[in-house]
Amino acid sequence: MFKQYQLRDFRLRLVVFVYTITILGILVIGSAKSEYQSQQVIGMALGSTAMLIFALVDYRLMMNMYWLVYVFNLALLLAVRLAGTEVNGAKRWLDIGFRFQPSEVSKLLLILFFARFFTKYSESINHWKTIICSGILILVPLYLVKEQPDLSTTITIAFVFCVLIFIGGLSYKIIGTVLAILIPSAIIFINLIMQEGQQILDNYQFRRIMAWLNPAEYADDAYQQQNSIIAIGSGQLYGKGLYNNDISSVKNGNFIVEPQTDFIFAVTGEELGFIGCAAVIILLALIVMECLWIGKNAREQEGTIICCGFGGLIAFQSLVNICVATGLMPNTGIPLPFVSYGLTSLVMLYMGIGIVLNVGLQPKKY
């Protein structure tokens, strides 16, 4: 289980980046909603323990049980469907003495499963039989997550799957063929959902898109995103400071609902200014780059796929969250990695970093 690792192969920089942005997130969460700060500290402590364990235990032990990982993931998602806790009309949580969100864990479990799957079938990954099989395997958890309903997590998992199969060796010819089909299909889909009375999207999803396109007409749905933009702009270069009592503060006026989660970047912009926002973006970019670098030097292909998949997950969630907070995309409800409040998300991210560190402890031998 435990191997003799070389200390020189331990990526201390990655750990420093992760702790730096987590502590920054804890400070901003405390300023946004102080009652959640202590829980996020607990999440960091739990995550740190998980990260240490996964960094020391050979990740290939999990790879050997990759079908068990897949079945366990489906069991969690089915448990949510059958006995989940409903909050605000969405059934996304399981309560087993403590409440957690299985769809967050699903992101990591699916990365592990497909890392081994695509490695095992690397010679036939461009055969339609393998592509169709992998498509069926990803569609099952995607359906279960979408039905919670959780469209944002569904999109995230679908994106990560695309990263995994690409790193697994999918041919550019197949990618080009798929894009040739998807791009016109996407244009048709967008036109269809813009029609009055469309039945493709749920009403709240439709209104979010329309609020982004036409905030004046859909003011009731657009107010949070518009207030987020105002908050970020009002922070200017240095921000108004953490825990401030500024009466002109968008956050202090409670104009942003749940500022500790989806719109934590707005609080960062208002209270830490451009410098704080830049620090968050740079730290996230450095974490992604470290994951990719470790993946590039991994001993085996499955290690490369794990690191690139996890780096892609962090990059995608960061991009979407920041774009939503700045008004560049419709509101999707995707958390900002390591910064947004959420114990399941934070612990999952630390587990993923632990696995990436373990891959880094087993580099190629030159």
Tab-separated table of C-alpha atoms in Angstrom:
chain	number	residue	atom	x	y	z
A	1	MET	CA	0.000	0.000	0.000
A	2	PHE	CA	2.655	2.510	1.059
A	3	LYS	CA	5.712	2.793	-1.162
A	4	GLN	CA	9.136	4.290	-0.720
A	5	TYR	CA	8.789	7.692	-2.326
A	6	GLN	CA	11.521	10.218	-2.973
A	7	LEU	CA	11.010	13.532	-1.178
A	8	ARG	CA	12.404	15.397	-4.190
A	9	ASP	CA	9.397	14.196	-6.219
A	10	PHE	CA	6.876	15.746	-3.808
A	11	ARG	CA	5.287	18.832	-5.414
A	12	LEU	CA	5.362	21.163	-2.417
A	13	ARG	CA	4.510	24.135	-4.656
A	14	LEU	CA	1.129	22.632	-5.433
A	15	VAL	CA	0.343	22.191	-1.730
A	16	VAL	CA	1.374	25.796	-1.023
A	17	PHE	CA	-0.876	27.099	-3.823
A	18	VAL	CA	-3.814	25.023	-2.575
A	19	TYR	CA	-3.494	26.154	1.045
A	20	THR	CA	-2.978	29.784	0.036
A	21	ILE	CA	-6.164	29.966	-2.020
A	22	THR	CA	-8.137	27.963	0.566
A	23	ILE	CA	-7.141	30.349	3.362
A	24	LEU	CA	-7.990	33.294	1.129
A	25	GLY	CA	-11.373	31.673	0.483
A	26	ILE	CA	-11.977	31.158	4.208
A	27	LEU	CA	-11.299	34.841	4.861
A	28	VAL	CA	-13.669	35.962	2.104
A	29	ILE	CA	-16.366	33.486	3.237
A	30	GLY	CA	-16.070	34.876	6.776
A	31	SER	CA	-16.627	38.354	5.419
A	32	ALA	CA	-19.541	37.231	3.215
A	33	LYS	CA	-21.355	35.096	5.834
A	34	SER	CA	-19.437	34.701	9.088
A	35	GLU	CA	-21.484	31.701	10.265
A	36	TYR	CA	-20.004	29.555	7.483
A	37	GLN	CA	-16.358	30.355	8.144
A	38	SER	CA	-15.779	27.794	10.910
A	39	GLN	CA	-17.399	25.058	8.811
A	40	GLN	CA	-15.064	25.819	5.922
A	41	VAL	CA	-12.106	25.552	8.320
A	42	ILE	CA	-13.396	22.109	9.312
A	43	GLY	CA	-13.644	21.274	5.620
A	44	MET	CA	-10.011	22.281	5.122
A	45	ALA	CA	-8.954	20.098	8.072
A	46	LEU	CA	-10.897	17.088	6.751
A	47	GLY	CA	-9.615	17.748	3.253
A	48	SER	CA	-6.027	17.968	4.483
A	49	THR	CA	-6.335	14.555	6.132
A	50	ALA	CA	-7.814	13.084	2.949
A	51	MET	CA	-5.108	14.729	0.827
A	52	LEU	CA	-2.339	13.245	2.991
A	53	ILE	CA	-3.839	9.750	2.803
A	54	PHE	CA	-4.368	9.836	-0.965
A	55	ALA	CA	-0.918	11.334	-1.510
A	56	LEU	CA	0.764	8.412	0.275
A	57	VAL	CA	-1.382	5.469	-0.880
A	58	ASP	CA	-0.528	4.193	-4.360
A	59	TYR	CA	-3.279	5.484	-6.653
A	60	ARG	CA	-3.037	2.312	-8.754
A	61	LEU	CA	-4.781	0.394	-5.968
A	62	MET	CA	-7.956	2.341	-6.834
A	63	MET	CA	-7.288	1.795	-10.520
A	64	ASN	CA	-7.359	-1.955	-9.976
A	65	MET	CA	-10.880	-1.577	-8.589
A	66	TYR	CA	-12.079	0.820	-11.269
A	67	TRP	CA	-15.376	-1.021	-11.908
A	68	LEU	CA	-16.088	-0.963	-8.178
A	69	VAL	CA	-15.448	2.790	-8.246
A	70	TYR	CA	-17.987	3.161	-11.067
A	71	VAL	CA	-20.635	1.033	-9.323
A	72	PHE	CA	-20.089	2.913	-6.041
A	73	ASN	CA	-20.601	6.187	-7.884
A	74	LEU	CA	-23.886	4.973	-9.385
A	75	ALA	CA	-24.995	3.701	-5.970
A	76	LEU	CA	-24.466	7.160	-4.460
A	77	LEU	CA	-26.390	8.880	-7.253
A	78	LEU	CA	-29.229	6.355	-7.045
A	79	ALA	CA	-29.370	6.815	-3.268
A	80	VAL	CA	-29.892	10.538	-3.834
A	81	ARG	CA	-32.728	9.805	-6.262
A	82	LEU	CA	-34.413	7.389	-3.849
A	83	ALA	CA	-33.702	8.896	-0.427
A	84	GLY	CA	-32.053	12.256	-0.986
A	85	THR	CA	-32.713	15.432	0.993
A	86	GLU	CA	-34.603	18.080	-0.954
A	87	VAL	CA	-33.619	21.749	-0.606
A	88	ASN	CA	-35.243	24.549	-2.639
A	89	GLY	CA	-36.853	22.082	-5.027
A	90	ALA	CA	-33.627	20.151	-5.774
A	91	LYS	CA	-32.787	16.704	-4.407
A	92	ARG	CA	-28.972	16.701	-4.423
A	93	TRP	CA	-27.910	15.749	-0.903
A	94	LEU	CA	-27.655	12.623	1.226
A	95	ASP	CA	-28.038	12.811	4.995
A	96	ILE	CA	-26.222	9.993	6.824
A	97	GLY	CA	-25.614	11.781	10.100
A	98	PHE	CA	-23.975	14.530	8.091
A	99	ARG	CA	-25.102	15.991	4.787
A	100	PHE	CA	-22.996	15.749	1.632
A	101	GLN	CA	-23.485	16.120	-2.116
A	102	PRO	CA	-22.683	12.915	-4.063
A	103	SER	CA	-22.587	14.700	-7.441
A	104	GLU	CA	-19.445	16.515	-6.261
A	105	VAL	CA	-17.797	13.206	-5.358
A	106	SER	CA	-18.974	11.825	-8.701
A	107	LYS	CA	-16.650	14.207	-10.556
A	108	LEU	CA	-13.564	12.641	-8.990
A	109	LEU	CA	-14.819	9.039	-9.127
A	110	LEU	CA	-15.557	9.303	-12.847
A	111	ILE	CA	-12.096	10.741	-13.514
A	112	LEU	CA	-10.562	7.714	-11.787
A	113	PHE	CA	-12.805	5.242	-13.595
A	114	PHE	CA	-12.270	6.590	-17.098
A	115	ALA	CA	-8.536	7.032	-16.509
A	116	ARG	CA	-8.230	3.260	-16.192
A	117	PHE	CA	-10.918	2.539	-18.827
A	118	PHE	CA	-9.246	4.640	-21.524
A	119	THR	CA	-5.817	3.301	-20.584
A	120	LYS	CA	-7.027	-0.302	-20.786
A	121	TYR	CA	-8.648	0.261	-24.181
A	122	SER	CA	-6.078	2.740	-25.516
A	123	GLU	CA	-5.408	0.565	-28.577
A	124	SER	CA	-9.084	0.620	-29.564
A	125	ILE	CA	-10.124	4.048	-28.294
A	126	ASN	CA	-10.785	5.230	-31.860
A	127	HIS	CA	-13.026	2.280	-32.647
A	128	TRP	CA	-16.741	3.070	-32.604
A	129	LYS	CA	-17.420	0.142	-30.270
A	130	THR	CA	-15.190	1.672	-27.549
A	131	ILE	CA	-16.552	5.177	-28.146
A	132	ILE	CA	-20.175	4.021	-27.926
A	133	CYS	CA	-19.433	1.939	-24.812
A	134	SER	CA	-17.754	4.888	-23.065
A	135	GLY	CA	-20.637	7.102	-24.157
A	136	ILE	CA	-23.171	4.791	-22.517
A	137	LEU	CA	-21.060	4.600	-19.357
A	138	ILE	CA	-20.983	8.391	-18.999
A	139	LEU	CA	-24.635	8.935	-19.976
A	140	VAL	CA	-25.947	6.932	-17.007
A	141	PRO	CA	-24.407	9.178	-14.277
A	142	LEU	CA	-25.101	12.274	-16.402
A	143	TYR	CA	-28.798	11.380	-16.476
A	144	LEU	CA	-28.915	10.761	-12.720
A	145	VAL	CA	-27.239	14.108	-11.981
A	146	LYS	CA	-29.431	16.029	-14.430
A	147	GLU	CA	-32.581	14.619	-12.838
A	148	GLN	CA	-31.663	15.960	-9.366
A	149	PRO	CA	-31.922	18.533	-11.136
A	150	ASP	CA	-28.361	19.826	-11.468
A	151	LEU	CA	-27.675	20.966	-15.013
A	152	SER	CA	-24.472	22.837	-14.125
A	153	THR	CA	-22.821	19.733	-12.636
A	154	THR	CA	-24.069	17.702	-15.604
A	155	ILE	CA	-22.317	20.097	-17.986
A	156	THR	CA	-19.159	20.019	-15.848
A	157	ILE	CA	-18.981	16.211	-15.853
A	158	ALA	CA	-19.626	16.126	-19.617
A	159	PHE	CA	-16.767	18.588	-20.185
A	160	VAL	CA	-14.382	16.578	-17.995
A	161	PHE	CA	-15.318	13.423	-19.922
A	162	CYS	CA	-14.343	15.183	-23.165
A	163	VAL	CA	-10.966	16.086	-21.636
A	164	LEU	CA	-10.416	12.501	-20.472
A	165	ILE	CA	-11.186	10.873	-23.823
A	166	PHE	CA	-9.049	13.447	-25.640
A	167	ILE	CA	-6.056	12.805	-23.377
A	168	GLY	CA	-6.796	9.086	-23.726
A	169	GLY	CA	-5.878	9.365	-27.415
A	170	LEU	CA	-9.039	10.142	-29.372
A	171	SER	CA	-8.238	10.802	-33.029
A	172	TYR	CA	-8.402	14.368	-34.361
A	173	LYS	CA	-10.436	13.034	-37.296
A	174	ILE	CA	-13.129	11.811	-34.924
A	175	ILE	CA	-12.996	15.074	-32.971
A	176	GLY	CA	-13.434	17.010	-36.228
A	177	THR	CA	-16.373	14.805	-37.241
A	178	VAL	CA	-18.056	15.268	-33.857
A	179	LEU	CA	-17.568	19.046	-33.999
A	180	ALA	CA	-18.981	19.142	-37.520
A	181	ILE	CA	-22.141	17.570	-36.099
A	182	LEU	CA	-22.262	19.378	-32.747
A	183	ILE	CA	-21.760	22.961	-33.937
A	184	PRO	CA	-24.808	23.038	-36.268
A	185	SER	CA	-26.762	21.048	-33.666
A	186	ALA	CA	-25.851	23.623	-31.005
A	187	ILE	CA	-27.028	26.464	-33.246
A	188	ILE	CA	-30.342	24.684	-33.842
A	189	PHE	CA	-30.659	23.931	-30.102
A	190	ILE	CA	-30.083	27.574	-29.167
A	191	ASN	CA	-32.690	28.711	-31.679
A	192	LEU	CA	-35.190	26.184	-30.312
A	193	ILE	CA	-34.768	27.195	-26.665
A	194	MET	CA	-35.205	30.854	-27.601
A	195	GLN	CA	-38.737	30.108	-28.814
A	196	GLU	CA	-41.634	31.113	-26.609
A	197	GLY	CA	-43.216	28.090	-24.930
A	198	GLN	CA	-40.222	25.799	-25.485
A	199	GLN	CA	-40.263	22.535	-23.509
A	200	ILE	CA	-36.561	21.633	-23.701
A	201	LEU	CA	-35.336	23.532	-20.641
A	202	ASP	CA	-36.992	23.946	-17.271
A	203	ASN	CA	-38.549	27.367	-16.764
A	204	TYR	CA	-35.873	28.527	-14.288
A	205	GLN	CA	-33.105	27.542	-16.726
A	206	PHE	CA	-34.825	29.377	-19.578
A	207	ARG	CA	-35.276	32.505	-17.462
A	208	ARG	CA	-31.605	32.486	-16.450
A	209	ILE	CA	-30.554	32.521	-20.097
A	210	MET	CA	-33.050	35.235	-20.989
A	211	ALA	CA	-32.006	37.292	-17.950
A	212	TRP	CA	-28.432	37.185	-19.230
A	213	LEU	CA	-29.455	38.183	-22.764
A	214	ASN	CA	-32.029	40.777	-21.715
A	215	PRO	CA	-31.510	41.833	-18.066
A	216	ALA	CA	-33.870	44.792	-18.331
A	217	GLU	CA	-36.860	42.672	-19.323
A	218	TYR	CA	-36.040	39.860	-16.860
A	219	ALA	CA	-34.940	42.089	-13.981
A	220	ASP	CA	-36.217	39.730	-11.254
A	221	ASP	CA	-33.917	36.970	-12.513
A	222	ALA	CA	-30.991	39.192	-13.504
A	223	TYR	CA	-30.636	41.253	-10.327
A	224	GLN	CA	-28.103	38.967	-8.614
A	225	GLN	CA	-25.758	38.828	-11.600
A	226	GLN	CA	-26.083	42.573	-12.181
A	227	ASN	CA	-25.347	43.260	-8.511
A	228	SER	CA	-22.317	40.968	-8.771
A	229	ILE	CA	-20.933	43.078	-11.614
A	230	ILE	CA	-21.544	46.255	-9.604
A	231	ALA	CA	-19.817	44.752	-6.558
A	232	ILE	CA	-16.707	43.751	-8.505
A	233	GLY	CA	-16.487	47.163	-10.175
A	234	SER	CA	-16.954	49.034	-6.892
A	235	GLY	CA	-13.888	47.319	-5.391
A	236	GLN	CA	-11.621	49.134	-7.864
A	237	LEU	CA	-7.905	48.386	-7.326
A	238	TYR	CA	-7.558	47.609	-3.598
A	239	GLY	CA	-11.152	46.870	-2.558
A	240	LYS	CA	-13.111	48.073	0.457
A	241	GLY	CA	-11.417	45.631	2.830
A	242	LEU	CA	-12.576	42.423	4.462
A	243	TYR	CA	-15.234	42.669	7.196
A	244	ASN	CA	-15.916	46.310	6.301
A	245	ASN	CA	-19.064	48.192	7.378
A	246	ASP	CA	-19.306	50.343	4.269
A	247	ILE	CA	-22.980	51.260	3.827
A	248	SER	CA	-22.504	51.407	0.045
A	249	SER	CA	-21.336	47.800	-0.050
A	250	VAL	CA	-23.424	45.516	-2.265
A	251	LYS	CA	-22.613	42.607	0.025
A	252	ASN	CA	-23.492	44.477	3.225
A	253	GLY	CA	-26.796	45.500	1.685
A	254	ASN	CA	-27.666	41.829	1.080
A	255	PHE	CA	-28.079	42.471	-2.641
A	256	ILE	CA	-26.301	39.197	-3.484
A	257	VAL	CA	-28.098	36.016	-2.422
A	258	GLU	CA	-25.826	33.276	-1.024
A	259	PRO	CA	-22.618	35.314	-1.524
A	260	GLN	CA	-20.531	32.583	0.155
A	261	THR	CA	-21.101	30.099	-2.689
A	262	ASP	CA	-21.765	30.850	-6.368
A	263	PHE	CA	-20.972	34.569	-6.160
A	264	ILE	CA	-17.965	34.454	-3.852
A	265	PHE	CA	-15.905	36.076	-6.621
A	266	ALA	CA	-18.152	39.150	-6.386
A	267	VAL	CA	-17.350	39.481	-2.673
A	268	THR	CA	-13.660	39.016	-3.485
A	269	GLY	CA	-13.824	41.810	-6.060
A	270	GLU	CA	-15.684	44.214	-3.802
A	271	GLU	CA	-13.568	43.664	-0.694
A	272	LEU	CA	-10.128	42.843	-2.136
A	273	GLY	CA	-10.415	44.695	-5.426
A	274	PHE	CA	-8.638	43.924	-8.677
A	275	ILE	CA	-5.595	42.708	-6.746
A	276	GLY	CA	-7.642	40.126	-4.852
A	277	CYS	CA	-9.387	38.916	-8.016
A	278	ALA	CA	-6.070	38.667	-9.848
A	279	ALA	CA	-4.569	36.713	-6.938
A	280	VAL	CA	-7.431	34.183	-7.064
A	281	ILE	CA	-7.134	33.764	-10.834
A	282	ILE	CA	-3.337	33.402	-10.714
A	283	LEU	CA	-3.463	30.840	-7.897
A	284	LEU	CA	-6.083	28.775	-9.739
A	285	ALA	CA	-4.032	28.962	-12.948
A	286	LEU	CA	-0.913	27.827	-11.083
A	287	ILE	CA	-2.775	24.876	-9.562
A	288	VAL	CA	-4.024	23.824	-13.012
A	289	MET	CA	-0.541	24.188	-14.506
A	290	GLU	CA	0.962	22.066	-11.709
A	291	CYS	CA	-1.618	19.336	-12.360
A	292	LEU	CA	-0.819	19.357	-16.074
A	293	TRP	CA	2.926	19.342	-15.429
A	294	ILE	CA	2.658	16.384	-13.060
A	295	GLY	CA	0.496	14.603	-15.631
A	296	LYS	CA	3.064	15.245	-18.354
A	297	ASN	CA	5.726	13.520	-16.267
A	298	ALA	CA	3.549	10.667	-14.971
A	299	ARG	CA	4.962	7.166	-15.256
A	300	GLU	CA	1.797	5.711	-16.812
A	301	GLN	CA	-0.935	6.974	-19.107
A	302	GLU	CA	-3.638	6.622	-16.469
A	303	GLY	CA	-1.684	8.988	-14.227
A	304	THR	CA	-1.545	11.499	-17.077
A	305	ILE	CA	-5.283	11.196	-17.682
A	306	ILE	CA	-6.067	11.654	-13.964
A	307	CYS	CA	-3.954	14.802	-13.645
A	308	CYS	CA	-5.193	16.370	-16.881
A	309	GLY	CA	-8.799	15.484	-16.060
A	310	PHE	CA	-8.571	16.973	-12.585
A	311	GLY	CA	-6.758	20.055	-13.889
A	312	GLY	CA	-9.470	20.414	-16.531
A	313	LEU	CA	-12.156	20.176	-13.841
A	314	ILE	CA	-10.588	23.004	-11.819
A	315	ALA	CA	-10.031	25.123	-14.932
A	316	PHE	CA	-13.588	24.680	-16.224
A	317	GLN	CA	-15.284	25.413	-12.905
A	318	SER	CA	-13.070	28.449	-12.346
A	319	LEU	CA	-13.720	29.847	-15.822
A	320	VAL	CA	-17.488	29.365	-15.630
A	321	ASN	CA	-17.835	30.741	-12.086
A	322	ILE	CA	-15.810	33.860	-12.867
A	323	CYS	CA	-17.623	34.394	-16.183
A	324	VAL	CA	-20.978	34.188	-14.382
A	325	ALA	CA	-19.877	36.630	-11.673
A	326	THR	CA	-18.668	39.112	-14.297
A	327	GLY	CA	-21.715	38.734	-16.559
A	328	LEU	CA	-19.974	36.924	-19.414
A	329	MET	CA	-22.183	33.811	-19.097
A	330	PRO	CA	-25.682	33.002	-17.810
A	331	ASN	CA	-26.001	32.096	-14.143
A	332	THR	CA	-25.142	28.394	-13.776
A	333	GLY	CA	-24.534	27.740	-10.075
A	334	ILE	CA	-21.013	26.309	-10.371
A	335	PRO	CA	-18.786	26.917	-7.291
A	336	LEU	CA	-15.342	28.507	-7.468
A	337	PRO	CA	-12.794	25.766	-6.583
A	338	PHE	CA	-11.172	26.102	-3.125
A	339	VAL	CA	-12.872	29.485	-2.586
A	340	SER	CA	-16.647	28.922	-2.527
A	341	TYR	CA	-18.223	27.513	0.620
A	342	GLY	CA	-19.061	23.817	0.429
A	343	LEU	CA	-17.586	20.996	2.504
A	344	THR	CA	-18.216	18.211	-0.033
A	345	SER	CA	-16.663	20.224	-2.840
A	346	LEU	CA	-13.653	21.259	-0.766
A	347	VAL	CA	-12.921	17.761	0.554
A	348	MET	CA	-13.324	16.310	-2.946
A	349	LEU	CA	-10.851	18.850	-4.336
A	350	TYR	CA	-8.314	18.012	-1.617
A	351	MET	CA	-8.748	14.289	-2.326
A	352	GLY	CA	-8.079	14.988	-5.996
A	353	ILE	CA	-4.971	17.012	-5.163
A	354	GLY	CA	-3.773	14.110	-2.991
A	355	ILE	CA	-4.115	11.694	-5.926
A	356	VAL	CA	-2.308	14.140	-8.225
A	357	LEU	CA	0.499	14.399	-5.652
A	358	ASN	CA	0.732	10.598	-5.551
A	359	VAL	CA	1.025	10.505	-9.346
A	360	GLY	CA	3.807	13.076	-9.001
A	361	LEU	CA	5.622	10.846	-6.512
A	362	GLN	CA	5.859	8.176	-9.225
A	363	PRO	CA	7.367	10.068	-12.191
A	364	LYS	CA	8.869	8.702	-15.388
A	365	LYS	CA	12.332	7.238	-15.041
A	366	TYR	CA	14.684	8.898	-17.488
